[in-house]
Amino acid sequence: YDYFESTEHAKKYYSKAETVYQGLNDLKGLSWCDVFIGDILEDENNNEEAEKRFYRAQRYFLSIQDSIGLASTYEYLGNVYENK
């Protein structure tokens, strides 16, 4: 949905996925939900909330030692700081 610029639908379904991942205690899934929701928030110029999402994703990726996810999160955080 984000690709087709339906950000409200995208946020809705990422939030639903987030609830499922919480129930499963799936940190990798939660991490990516935070990244994707953060990306949408950044697109909506809500950089403060996007930054919170990216930092939470960073903590999750660090805890599961996912270096690829962590690198991706750093890229998104760099975009937020570039837009400040």
Short mmCIF file of N, CA and C in Angstrom, two decimals:
data_model
loop_
_atom_site.label_atom_id
_atom_site.label_comp_id
_atom_site.label_asym_id
_atom_site.label_seq_id
_atom_site.Cartn_x
_atom_site.Cartn_y
_atom_site.Cartn_z
N TYR A 1 0.82 -1.20 0.00
CA TYR A 1 0.00 0.00 0.00
C TYR A 1 0.86 1.26 0.00
N ASP A 2 1.97 1.22 0.73
CA ASP A 2 2.84 2.39 0.77
C ASP A 2 3.33 2.70 -0.64
N TYR A 3 3.64 1.67 -1.40
CA TYR A 3 4.13 1.85 -2.77
C TYR A 3 3.10 2.59 -3.62
N PHE A 4 1.82 2.32 -3.38
CA PHE A 4 0.75 2.95 -4.15
C PHE A 4 0.22 4.21 -3.49
N GLU A 5 0.98 4.74 -2.52
CA GLU A 5 0.69 5.99 -1.84
C GLU A 5 -0.62 5.95 -1.05
N SER A 6 -0.95 4.78 -0.51
CA SER A 6 -2.08 4.65 0.38
C SER A 6 -1.51 4.44 1.78
N THR A 7 -0.95 5.51 2.33
CA THR A 7 -0.21 5.37 3.59
C THR A 7 -1.11 4.99 4.75
N GLU A 8 -2.36 5.43 4.73
CA GLU A 8 -3.25 5.06 5.84
C GLU A 8 -3.49 3.55 5.85
N HIS A 9 -3.68 2.97 4.67
CA HIS A 9 -3.85 1.51 4.60
C HIS A 9 -2.56 0.81 5.02
N ALA A 10 -1.45 1.33 4.57
CA ALA A 10 -0.16 0.72 4.92
C ALA A 10 0.05 0.73 6.43
N LYS A 11 -0.18 1.88 7.06
CA LYS A 11 -0.02 1.96 8.52
C LYS A 11 -0.97 1.01 9.24
N LYS A 12 -2.19 0.91 8.73
CA LYS A 12 -3.19 0.02 9.34
C LYS A 12 -2.70 -1.43 9.32
N TYR A 13 -2.22 -1.88 8.17
CA TYR A 13 -1.81 -3.27 8.05
C TYR A 13 -0.46 -3.55 8.73
N TYR A 14 0.44 -2.58 8.72
CA TYR A 14 1.68 -2.76 9.48
C TYR A 14 1.38 -2.83 10.98
N SER A 15 0.41 -2.04 11.43
CA SER A 15 0.02 -2.08 12.85
C SER A 15 -0.60 -3.43 13.21
N LYS A 16 -1.40 -3.98 12.30
CA LYS A 16 -1.97 -5.32 12.53
C LYS A 16 -0.86 -6.37 12.59
N ALA A 17 0.09 -6.25 11.68
CA ALA A 17 1.22 -7.19 11.68
C ALA A 17 2.02 -7.05 12.97
N GLU A 18 2.18 -5.82 13.42
CA GLU A 18 2.91 -5.56 14.66
C GLU A 18 2.25 -6.28 15.84
N THR A 19 0.94 -6.26 15.89
CA THR A 19 0.21 -6.95 16.96
C THR A 19 0.46 -8.46 16.90
N VAL A 20 0.45 -9.01 15.71
CA VAL A 20 0.72 -10.45 15.54
C VAL A 20 2.14 -10.77 16.00
N TYR A 21 3.11 -9.97 15.56
CA TYR A 21 4.51 -10.21 15.94
C TYR A 21 4.72 -10.07 17.44
N GLN A 22 4.00 -9.15 18.07
CA GLN A 22 4.09 -9.03 19.53
C GLN A 22 3.61 -10.30 20.20
N GLY A 23 2.51 -10.83 19.72
CA GLY A 23 1.97 -12.07 20.28
C GLY A 23 2.91 -13.24 20.11
N LEU A 24 3.67 -13.22 19.04
CA LEU A 24 4.63 -14.29 18.76
C LEU A 24 6.00 -14.02 19.38
N ASN A 25 6.17 -12.83 19.94
CA ASN A 25 7.47 -12.37 20.45
C ASN A 25 8.54 -12.47 19.36
N ASP A 26 8.15 -12.06 18.16
CA ASP A 26 9.02 -12.12 16.98
C ASP A 26 9.70 -10.75 16.82
N LEU A 27 10.91 -10.65 17.35
CA LEU A 27 11.62 -9.37 17.33
C LEU A 27 12.01 -8.92 15.93
N LYS A 28 12.30 -9.88 15.07
CA LYS A 28 12.65 -9.50 13.70
C LYS A 28 11.44 -8.89 12.99
N GLY A 29 10.28 -9.51 13.15
CA GLY A 29 9.07 -8.96 12.55
C GLY A 29 8.73 -7.60 13.12
N LEU A 30 8.85 -7.45 14.45
CA LEU A 30 8.60 -6.16 15.09
C LEU A 30 9.56 -5.09 14.59
N SER A 31 10.81 -5.49 14.40
CA SER A 31 11.82 -4.55 13.91
C SER A 31 11.42 -3.98 12.56
N TRP A 32 11.04 -4.88 11.65
CA TRP A 32 10.71 -4.41 10.30
C TRP A 32 9.42 -3.61 10.29
N CYS A 33 8.47 -3.95 11.15
CA CYS A 33 7.26 -3.11 11.26
C CYS A 33 7.65 -1.69 11.67
N ASP A 34 8.54 -1.58 12.65
CA ASP A 34 8.99 -0.26 13.08
C ASP A 34 9.68 0.49 11.94
N VAL A 35 10.49 -0.20 11.18
CA VAL A 35 11.18 0.44 10.05
C VAL A 35 10.17 0.94 9.02
N PHE A 36 9.22 0.08 8.66
CA PHE A 36 8.28 0.47 7.61
C PHE A 36 7.30 1.55 8.07
N ILE A 37 6.84 1.45 9.32
CA ILE A 37 5.97 2.51 9.85
C ILE A 37 6.77 3.81 9.98
N GLY A 38 8.01 3.70 10.42
CA GLY A 38 8.87 4.88 10.50
C GLY A 38 9.07 5.54 9.15
N ASP A 39 9.22 4.73 8.13
CA ASP A 39 9.38 5.27 6.78
C ASP A 39 8.14 6.05 6.34
N ILE A 40 6.98 5.51 6.65
CA ILE A 40 5.74 6.21 6.31
C ILE A 40 5.65 7.51 7.09
N LEU A 41 5.96 7.45 8.39
CA LEU A 41 5.92 8.66 9.22
C LEU A 41 6.87 9.73 8.68
N GLU A 42 8.04 9.29 8.24
CA GLU A 42 8.99 10.24 7.66
C GLU A 42 8.42 10.87 6.39
N ASP A 43 7.79 10.06 5.56
CA ASP A 43 7.16 10.58 4.34
C ASP A 43 6.09 11.61 4.66
N GLU A 44 5.46 11.46 5.82
CA GLU A 44 4.41 12.39 6.26
C GLU A 44 5.00 13.57 7.05
N ASN A 45 6.32 13.68 7.04
CA ASN A 45 7.05 14.75 7.74
C ASN A 45 6.86 14.69 9.26
N ASN A 46 6.61 13.51 9.77
CA ASN A 46 6.51 13.31 11.21
C ASN A 46 7.83 12.69 11.66
N ASN A 47 8.90 13.48 11.54
CA ASN A 47 10.25 12.97 11.77
C ASN A 47 10.50 12.54 13.21
N GLU A 48 9.89 13.21 14.16
CA GLU A 48 10.10 12.85 15.56
C GLU A 48 9.59 11.44 15.85
N GLU A 49 8.39 11.12 15.38
CA GLU A 49 7.84 9.78 15.59
C GLU A 49 8.58 8.74 14.76
N ALA A 50 8.99 9.13 13.56
CA ALA A 50 9.76 8.23 12.71
C ALA A 50 11.07 7.85 13.40
N GLU A 51 11.72 8.86 13.95
CA GLU A 51 12.98 8.63 14.65
C GLU A 51 12.79 7.65 15.81
N LYS A 52 11.71 7.79 16.56
CA LYS A 52 11.43 6.86 17.67
C LYS A 52 11.28 5.43 17.16
N ARG A 53 10.57 5.28 16.05
CA ARG A 53 10.39 3.96 15.46
C ARG A 53 11.73 3.36 15.02
N PHE A 54 12.55 4.18 14.37
CA PHE A 54 13.84 3.68 13.89
C PHE A 54 14.76 3.28 15.04
N TYR A 55 14.75 4.06 16.11
CA TYR A 55 15.58 3.71 17.27
C TYR A 55 15.09 2.44 17.96
N ARG A 56 13.78 2.24 17.99
CA ARG A 56 13.26 1.00 18.57
C ARG A 56 13.66 -0.19 17.69
N ALA A 57 13.56 -0.01 16.37
CA ALA A 57 13.99 -1.07 15.45
C ALA A 57 15.47 -1.36 15.66
N GLN A 58 16.26 -0.32 15.86
CA GLN A 58 17.69 -0.49 16.10
C GLN A 58 17.92 -1.38 17.33
N ARG A 59 17.20 -1.11 18.42
CA ARG A 59 17.36 -1.92 19.63
C ARG A 59 17.00 -3.38 19.37
N TYR A 60 15.90 -3.60 18.66
CA TYR A 60 15.50 -4.98 18.34
C TYR A 60 16.56 -5.67 17.49
N PHE A 61 17.02 -4.99 16.43
CA PHE A 61 18.02 -5.59 15.55
C PHE A 61 19.31 -5.90 16.31
N LEU A 62 19.70 -5.01 17.20
CA LEU A 62 20.89 -5.28 18.01
C LEU A 62 20.70 -6.51 18.89
N SER A 63 19.51 -6.63 19.48
CA SER A 63 19.27 -7.75 20.40
C SER A 63 19.25 -9.10 19.70
N ILE A 64 18.87 -9.10 18.42
CA ILE A 64 18.86 -10.38 17.68
C ILE A 64 20.07 -10.51 16.75
N GLN A 65 20.99 -9.57 16.85
CA GLN A 65 22.23 -9.57 16.08
C GLN A 65 21.98 -9.66 14.57
N ASP A 66 21.07 -8.83 14.10
CA ASP A 66 20.74 -8.77 12.68
C ASP A 66 21.46 -7.57 12.07
N SER A 67 22.62 -7.81 11.51
CA SER A 67 23.44 -6.71 10.99
C SER A 67 22.84 -6.07 9.74
N ILE A 68 22.14 -6.84 8.94
CA ILE A 68 21.52 -6.27 7.73
C ILE A 68 20.38 -5.34 8.12
N GLY A 69 19.54 -5.78 9.03
CA GLY A 69 18.45 -4.92 9.51
C GLY A 69 18.99 -3.67 10.19
N LEU A 70 20.06 -3.85 10.95
CA LEU A 70 20.68 -2.72 11.65
C LEU A 70 21.22 -1.69 10.65
N ALA A 71 21.89 -2.17 9.61
CA ALA A 71 22.43 -1.27 8.58
C ALA A 71 21.30 -0.52 7.89
N SER A 72 20.21 -1.21 7.62
CA SER A 72 19.06 -0.56 6.99
C SER A 72 18.49 0.53 7.89
N THR A 73 18.40 0.24 9.18
CA THR A 73 17.88 1.20 10.14
C THR A 73 18.77 2.44 10.20
N TYR A 74 20.08 2.25 10.16
CA TYR A 74 20.99 3.39 10.16
C TYR A 74 20.77 4.27 8.92
N GLU A 75 20.49 3.63 7.80
CA GLU A 75 20.23 4.40 6.58
C GLU A 75 18.96 5.25 6.76
N TYR A 76 17.92 4.65 7.31
CA TYR A 76 16.68 5.41 7.54
C TYR A 76 16.90 6.54 8.54
N LEU A 77 17.66 6.26 9.59
CA LEU A 77 17.96 7.32 10.57
C LEU A 77 18.76 8.45 9.92
N GLY A 78 19.67 8.09 9.03
CA GLY A 78 20.43 9.11 8.31
C GLY A 78 19.53 10.01 7.49
N ASN A 79 18.51 9.42 6.88
CA ASN A 79 17.55 10.21 6.11
C ASN A 79 16.80 11.19 7.01
N VAL A 80 16.41 10.73 8.20
CA VAL A 80 15.70 11.61 9.14
C VAL A 80 16.59 12.79 9.53
N TYR A 81 17.85 12.51 9.85
CA TYR A 81 18.76 13.58 10.25
C TYR A 81 19.08 14.51 9.10
N GLU A 82 19.12 13.97 7.90
CA GLU A 82 19.36 14.81 6.72
C GLU A 82 18.21 15.80 6.52
N ASN A 83 16.99 15.39 6.88
CA ASN A 83 15.80 16.22 6.65
C ASN A 83 15.54 17.21 7.80
N LYS A 84 16.35 17.16 8.85
CA LYS A 84 16.13 18.08 9.98
C LYS A 84 16.62 19.47 9.65
#
